[in-house]
mmCIF file of C-alpha atoms and ligand atoms in Angstrom:
data_model
loop_
_atom_site.group_PDB
_atom_site.id
_atom_site.type_symbol
_atom_site.label_atom_id
_atom_site.label_comp_id
_atom_site.label_asym_id
_atom_site.label_seq_id
_atom_site.Cartn_x
_atom_site.Cartn_y
_atom_site.Cartn_z
ATOM 1 C CA MET B 1 -101.027 55.005 -110.093
ATOM 2 C CA ASN B 2 -99.844 53.754 -106.614
ATOM 3 C CA SER B 3 -101.466 51.760 -104.026
ATOM 4 C CA ASN B 4 -103.566 54.456 -102.259
ATOM 5 C CA ASN B 5 -105.102 55.132 -105.528
ATOM 6 C CA LYS B 6 -103.783 58.363 -105.893
ATOM 7 C CA TYR B 7 -101.616 59.765 -108.739
ATOM 8 C CA LYS B 8 -98.040 60.699 -107.243
ATOM 9 C CA ILE B 9 -96.728 64.184 -108.392
ATOM 10 C CA LEU B 10 -93.088 65.074 -107.777
ATOM 11 C CA ILE B 11 -92.609 69.113 -107.917
ATOM 12 C CA VAL B 12 -89.046 70.310 -108.518
ATOM 13 C CA GLU B 13 -89.113 73.836 -107.806
ATOM 14 C CA ASP B 14 -86.732 76.208 -105.908
ATOM 15 C CA GLU B 15 -89.068 78.907 -105.158
ATOM 16 C CA ASP B 16 -90.476 78.312 -101.676
ATOM 17 C CA ASN B 17 -93.881 80.224 -102.366
ATOM 18 C CA ILE B 18 -94.600 78.544 -105.699
ATOM 19 C CA ASN B 19 -93.507 75.009 -104.322
ATOM 20 C CA THR B 20 -95.782 75.436 -101.475
ATOM 21 C CA LEU B 21 -98.566 76.748 -103.423
ATOM 22 C CA LEU B 22 -98.254 74.021 -106.053
ATOM 23 C CA SER B 23 -98.132 71.238 -103.173
ATOM 24 C CA ALA B 24 -101.484 72.821 -101.676
ATOM 25 C CA LEU B 25 -102.975 72.924 -104.863
ATOM 26 C CA LEU B 26 -102.458 69.648 -106.254
ATOM 27 C CA GLU B 27 -103.036 68.041 -102.727
ATOM 28 C CA THR B 28 -106.497 69.716 -102.805
ATOM 29 C CA ASN B 29 -107.332 68.196 -106.221
ATOM 30 C CA GLY B 30 -106.738 64.616 -104.877
ATOM 31 C CA TYR B 31 -102.876 64.029 -105.772
ATOM 32 C CA GLN B 32 -100.294 62.822 -103.362
ATOM 33 C CA VAL B 33 -97.236 65.269 -103.716
ATOM 34 C CA ILE B 34 -93.687 64.890 -103.243
ATOM 35 C CA SER B 35 -91.419 67.989 -103.612
ATOM 36 C CA SER B 36 -87.656 68.904 -103.815
ATOM 37 C CA ARG B 37 -85.923 72.434 -104.043
ATOM 38 C CA THR B 38 -83.097 71.209 -105.907
ATOM 39 C CA ALA B 39 -82.186 69.078 -109.059
ATOM 40 C CA GLN B 40 -80.477 66.590 -107.237
ATOM 41 C CA GLY B 41 -82.972 65.942 -104.664
ATOM 42 C CA GLY B 42 -85.565 65.787 -107.275
ATOM 43 C CA LEU B 43 -83.670 62.900 -109.025
ATOM 44 C CA MET B 44 -83.406 61.036 -105.764
ATOM 45 C CA LEU B 45 -86.970 61.391 -105.110
ATOM 46 C CA PHE B 46 -87.777 60.316 -108.842
ATOM 47 C CA ASN B 47 -85.733 57.166 -108.409
ATOM 48 C CA SER B 48 -87.034 56.234 -104.881
ATOM 49 C CA HIS B 49 -90.829 57.146 -105.589
ATOM 50 C CA LYS B 50 -91.359 56.629 -109.220
ATOM 51 C CA PRO B 51 -94.064 59.231 -109.585
ATOM 52 C CA ASP B 52 -96.541 59.227 -112.035
ATOM 53 C CA LEU B 53 -95.958 62.985 -113.420
ATOM 54 C CA ILE B 54 -93.129 65.381 -112.705
ATOM 55 C CA ILE B 55 -93.791 69.344 -112.437
ATOM 56 C CA LEU B 56 -90.258 70.739 -113.409
ATOM 57 C CA ASP B 57 -88.879 74.274 -112.907
ATOM 58 C CA LEU B 58 -86.087 75.026 -115.546
ATOM 59 C CA GLY B 59 -84.129 77.530 -113.131
ATOM 60 C CA LEU B 60 -82.910 75.467 -110.302
ATOM 61 C CA PRO B 61 -79.881 76.197 -108.177
ATOM 62 C CA ASP B 62 -77.592 73.163 -108.486
ATOM 63 C CA LEU B 63 -78.406 72.033 -112.181
ATOM 64 C CA ASP B 64 -80.223 73.281 -115.101
ATOM 65 C CA GLY B 65 -83.729 71.910 -115.171
ATOM 66 C CA LYS B 66 -83.378 70.630 -118.752
ATOM 67 C CA GLU B 67 -80.339 68.628 -117.480
ATOM 68 C CA LEU B 68 -82.491 66.791 -115.334
ATOM 69 C CA LEU B 69 -85.134 66.485 -117.972
ATOM 70 C CA LYS B 70 -82.480 64.686 -120.176
ATOM 71 C CA LYS B 71 -81.364 62.380 -117.222
ATOM 72 C CA ILE B 72 -85.023 61.206 -116.643
ATOM 73 C CA ARG B 73 -85.900 61.041 -120.423
ATOM 74 C CA ARG B 74 -82.902 58.798 -121.075
ATOM 75 C CA GLU B 75 -84.727 55.894 -119.425
ATOM 76 C CA HIS B 76 -88.326 56.900 -118.523
ATOM 77 C CA LEU B 77 -91.629 58.078 -120.426
ATOM 78 C CA THR B 78 -93.100 59.865 -116.944
ATOM 79 C CA PRO B 79 -95.083 62.766 -118.085
ATOM 80 C CA ILE B 80 -93.066 66.359 -117.401
ATOM 81 C CA ILE B 81 -94.617 69.434 -117.163
ATOM 82 C CA VAL B 82 -92.109 72.328 -117.280
ATOM 83 C CA LEU B 83 -92.358 75.780 -115.399
ATOM 84 C CA SER B 84 -90.744 78.536 -116.927
ATOM 85 C CA ALA B 85 -90.679 82.280 -116.795
ATOM 86 C CA ARG B 86 -92.270 84.234 -119.669
ATOM 87 C CA SER B 87 -89.029 85.587 -120.811
ATOM 88 C CA ASP B 88 -87.459 82.014 -121.398
ATOM 89 C CA GLU B 89 -88.919 81.396 -124.815
ATOM 90 C CA LYS B 90 -86.017 79.568 -125.973
ATOM 91 C CA ASP B 91 -85.728 77.608 -123.038
ATOM 92 C CA LYS B 92 -89.423 76.363 -123.134
ATOM 93 C CA ILE B 93 -88.916 74.988 -126.857
ATOM 94 C CA LEU B 94 -85.545 73.336 -126.041
ATOM 95 C CA ALA B 95 -87.368 71.575 -123.013
ATOM 96 C CA LEU B 96 -90.226 70.476 -125.405
ATOM 97 C CA ASP B 97 -87.819 69.178 -127.945
ATOM 98 C CA LEU B 98 -85.778 67.327 -125.093
ATOM 99 C CA GLY B 99 -89.101 65.480 -124.329
ATOM 100 C CA ALA B 100 -91.171 67.453 -121.971
ATOM 101 C CA ASN B 101 -94.916 66.940 -122.340
ATOM 102 C CA ASP B 102 -96.067 70.391 -121.710
ATOM 103 C CA TYR B 103 -95.043 73.673 -120.291
ATOM 104 C CA VAL B 104 -96.583 76.281 -117.931
ATOM 105 C CA THR B 105 -95.520 79.776 -117.893
ATOM 106 C CA LYS B 106 -95.255 81.433 -114.753
ATOM 107 C CA PRO B 107 -97.152 83.371 -113.248
ATOM 108 C CA PHE B 108 -99.956 80.513 -114.066
ATOM 109 C CA GLY B 109 -103.640 80.340 -112.779
ATOM 110 C CA SER B 110 -104.339 77.241 -110.588
ATOM 111 C CA GLY B 111 -107.064 76.253 -113.013
ATOM 112 C CA GLU B 112 -104.869 76.127 -115.789
ATOM 113 C CA LEU B 113 -102.138 73.843 -113.822
ATOM 114 C CA VAL B 114 -104.615 71.446 -112.811
ATOM 115 C CA ALA B 115 -106.099 71.052 -116.346
ATOM 116 C CA ARG B 116 -102.581 70.681 -117.842
ATOM 117 C CA VAL B 117 -101.776 68.161 -115.144
ATOM 118 C CA ARG B 118 -104.984 66.101 -115.763
ATOM 119 C CA SER B 119 -104.495 66.301 -119.481
ATOM 120 C CA CYS B 120 -100.913 65.113 -119.309
ATOM 121 C CA LEU B 121 -101.914 62.032 -116.922
ATOM 122 C CA ARG B 122 -104.794 61.183 -119.230
ATOM 123 C CA ASN B 123 -102.513 61.337 -122.255
ATOM 124 C CA SER B 124 -100.076 59.140 -120.786
ATOM 125 C CA ALA B 125 -102.654 56.492 -119.677
ATOM 126 C CA THR B 126 -103.939 56.361 -123.329
ATOM 127 C CA LEU B 127 -100.226 55.887 -124.687
ATOM 128 C CA SER B 128 -99.255 53.061 -122.219
ATOM 129 C CA GLY B 129 -102.693 51.255 -122.685
ATOM 130 C CA GLY B 130 -102.839 51.182 -126.616
ATOM 131 C CA GLY B 131 -99.241 51.892 -127.695
ATOM 132 C CA HIS B 132 -99.281 54.794 -130.022
ATOM 133 C CA SER B 133 -101.545 53.562 -132.569
ATOM 134 C CA PRO B 134 -104.188 56.541 -133.179
ATOM 135 C CA GLY B 135 -106.924 54.290 -134.446
ATOM 136 C CA LYS B 136 -108.672 54.660 -137.745
ATOM 137 C CA THR B 137 -110.151 58.127 -137.004
ATOM 138 C CA PHE B 138 -109.696 61.227 -135.026
ATOM 139 C CA GLU B 139 -113.049 62.741 -133.523
ATOM 140 C CA SER B 140 -113.197 65.828 -131.584
ATOM 141 C CA ASP B 141 -116.255 68.122 -131.397
ATOM 142 C CA GLY B 142 -117.589 67.902 -135.319
ATOM 143 C CA LEU B 143 -113.981 67.350 -136.563
ATOM 144 C CA LEU B 144 -113.552 63.929 -138.041
ATOM 145 C CA ILE B 145 -110.089 62.792 -139.440
ATOM 146 C CA ASP B 146 -110.221 59.509 -141.422
ATOM 147 C CA TYR B 147 -106.715 58.156 -141.502
ATOM 148 C CA ASP B 148 -107.508 55.188 -144.167
ATOM 149 C CA SER B 149 -108.828 57.553 -146.682
ATOM 150 C CA ARG B 150 -106.949 60.622 -145.715
ATOM 151 C CA ARG B 151 -109.971 62.908 -145.572
ATOM 152 C CA VAL B 152 -111.074 65.508 -143.093
ATOM 153 C CA PHE B 153 -114.611 66.624 -142.177
ATOM 154 C CA ILE B 154 -116.005 69.231 -140.058
ATOM 155 C CA ASP B 155 -119.661 68.789 -139.127
ATOM 156 C CA SER B 156 -119.898 66.075 -141.937
ATOM 157 C CA VAL B 157 -118.449 68.638 -144.554
ATOM 158 C CA GLU B 158 -115.383 67.428 -146.288
ATOM 159 C CA ILE B 159 -112.521 69.724 -145.916
ATOM 160 C CA LYS B 160 -110.512 69.814 -149.014
ATOM 161 C CA LEU B 161 -106.841 69.866 -148.036
ATOM 162 C CA THR B 162 -103.362 69.572 -149.753
ATOM 163 C CA GLN B 163 -101.220 66.575 -149.071
ATOM 164 C CA THR B 164 -99.090 68.562 -146.890
ATOM 165 C CA GLU B 165 -102.003 70.070 -145.258
ATOM 166 C CA TYR B 166 -103.385 66.863 -144.339
ATOM 167 C CA ASN B 167 -100.084 65.368 -143.171
ATOM 168 C CA ILE B 168 -99.516 68.436 -140.785
ATOM 169 C CA ILE B 169 -103.244 67.707 -139.312
ATOM 170 C CA ALA B 170 -102.695 63.746 -139.150
ATOM 171 C CA PHE B 171 -99.528 64.398 -137.178
ATOM 172 C CA LEU B 172 -100.744 67.020 -134.693
ATOM 173 C CA SER B 173 -103.739 64.415 -133.944
ATOM 174 C CA GLU B 174 -101.497 61.850 -133.067
ATOM 175 C CA TYR B 175 -100.776 64.107 -130.077
ATOM 176 C CA PRO B 176 -103.974 65.625 -129.027
ATOM 177 C CA GLY B 177 -103.730 68.203 -126.235
ATOM 178 C CA LYS B 178 -99.907 68.401 -126.554
ATOM 179 C CA VAL B 179 -98.002 71.206 -127.775
ATOM 180 C CA MET B 180 -95.737 70.208 -130.715
ATOM 181 C CA THR B 181 -92.845 72.688 -131.308
ATOM 182 C CA TYR B 182 -92.188 74.065 -134.897
ATOM 183 C CA SER B 183 -88.919 72.019 -135.205
ATOM 184 C CA ALA B 184 -90.874 68.844 -133.975
ATOM 185 C CA ILE B 185 -93.573 69.411 -136.801
ATOM 186 C CA ILE B 186 -91.229 70.309 -139.540
ATOM 187 C CA LYS B 187 -88.960 67.208 -138.959
ATOM 188 C CA ALA B 188 -91.999 64.960 -138.971
ATOM 189 C CA ILE B 189 -93.565 66.553 -142.317
ATOM 190 C CA TRP B 190 -90.405 67.451 -144.231
ATOM 191 C CA GLY B 191 -87.595 65.715 -142.547
ATOM 192 C CA TYR B 192 -85.339 68.451 -142.315
ATOM 193 C CA ASN B 193 -85.172 71.869 -140.902
ATOM 194 C CA ASP B 194 -83.796 74.936 -142.754
ATOM 195 C CA LEU B 195 -84.097 78.688 -142.686
ATOM 196 C CA GLY B 196 -87.418 78.799 -144.507
ATOM 197 C CA SER B 197 -89.127 76.001 -142.862
ATOM 198 C CA THR B 198 -90.889 77.681 -140.076
ATOM 199 C CA LYS B 199 -92.413 80.248 -142.419
ATOM 200 C CA LYS B 200 -93.414 77.312 -144.790
ATOM 201 C CA LEU B 201 -95.256 75.763 -141.642
ATOM 202 C CA GLN B 202 -96.911 78.836 -140.715
ATOM 203 C CA VAL B 203 -98.231 79.475 -144.198
ATOM 204 C CA ASN B 204 -99.530 75.668 -144.485
ATOM 205 C CA MET B 205 -101.107 76.406 -141.000
ATOM 206 C CA ALA B 206 -102.997 79.766 -141.984
ATOM 207 C CA ASN B 207 -104.245 78.092 -145.133
ATOM 208 C CA ILE B 208 -105.677 75.010 -142.674
ATOM 209 C CA ARG B 209 -107.050 77.462 -140.331
ATOM 210 C CA LYS B 210 -108.856 79.395 -143.371
ATOM 211 C CA LYS B 211 -110.199 76.021 -144.527
ATOM 212 C CA PHE B 212 -111.280 75.017 -140.922
ATOM 213 C CA GLY B 213 -113.133 78.539 -140.622
ATOM 214 C CA ALA B 214 -111.438 79.527 -137.634
ATOM 215 C CA LYS B 215 -113.383 82.383 -136.433
ATOM 216 C CA PRO B 216 -113.571 84.302 -133.033
ATOM 217 C CA GLY B 217 -116.139 82.503 -130.852
ATOM 218 C CA LYS B 218 -116.140 79.377 -132.972
ATOM 219 C CA LYS B 219 -114.041 76.405 -131.862
ATOM 220 C CA ASN B 220 -110.348 76.325 -132.668
ATOM 221 C CA TYR B 221 -109.324 72.892 -133.288
ATOM 222 C CA ILE B 222 -105.733 73.827 -133.625
ATOM 223 C CA ILE B 223 -104.516 76.091 -130.828
ATOM 224 C CA ASN B 224 -101.734 78.399 -131.874
ATOM 225 C CA GLU B 225 -98.820 78.495 -129.127
ATOM 226 C CA LEU B 226 -97.459 81.905 -130.295
ATOM 227 C CA GLY B 227 -93.689 81.501 -130.849
ATOM 228 C CA VAL B 228 -93.679 77.801 -129.840
ATOM 229 C CA GLY B 229 -95.806 75.603 -131.968
ATOM 230 C CA TYR B 230 -99.365 74.289 -132.237
ATOM 231 C CA ARG B 231 -101.400 72.129 -130.195
ATOM 232 C CA MET B 232 -104.155 70.027 -131.512
ATOM 233 C CA CYS B 233 -107.539 69.866 -129.270
ATOM 234 C CA GLU B 234 -108.291 66.788 -127.274
ATOM 235 C CA ARG B 235 -110.299 63.720 -128.635
ATOM 236 C CA ASP B 236 -114.085 63.440 -127.842
HETATM 237 CA CA1 CA T 1 -86.328 78.666 -109.848
#
């Protein structure tokens, strides 16, 4: 956070109407905004202003947004939310695997975008404050994960998970609120990625959701980001 006590957000987006709309939306919500219509301009603003968060469009006129993401990620952990069109599923996944913190699909609702910005800033504050240690437990709305005993409870009732199922839950809970791609989860759990891995992950996840009693109208602790990955709910 900078001296005037407002988070500074850098928008890199070449479409004038989206850039203008985003700037107005974020300023209304109490953020300081700087913006660029090109990747090169965005990189210059990043270096000179050291923003707290970046909203990055992937389709830029001078350079692929993913290249800018790579350049920044080489040296900085600044949270990055990627903007992408609905048709660019592959790009979105690639951007997440390159280190983007989250994505928002165009066209987006203003409430959704502001919520993602808040969550990203909150998570990065937690990380820089306490390293990456998740503590001894994870708690969210009735869900309790006890890392020491490797046990999981919902409303104080133990949910019996296999080792693999537990490993998946424990991994996702290290990154609450952040979408983790299939390949990131697979690498963390099995250490390799082969043809059947995504299917194996989906089967495990279906079992977890069954054991968690996922029903319409009931709280989903794990959000299924279709075609991309999974997102753990945020901590209490
Ligand atoms: Ca664009």
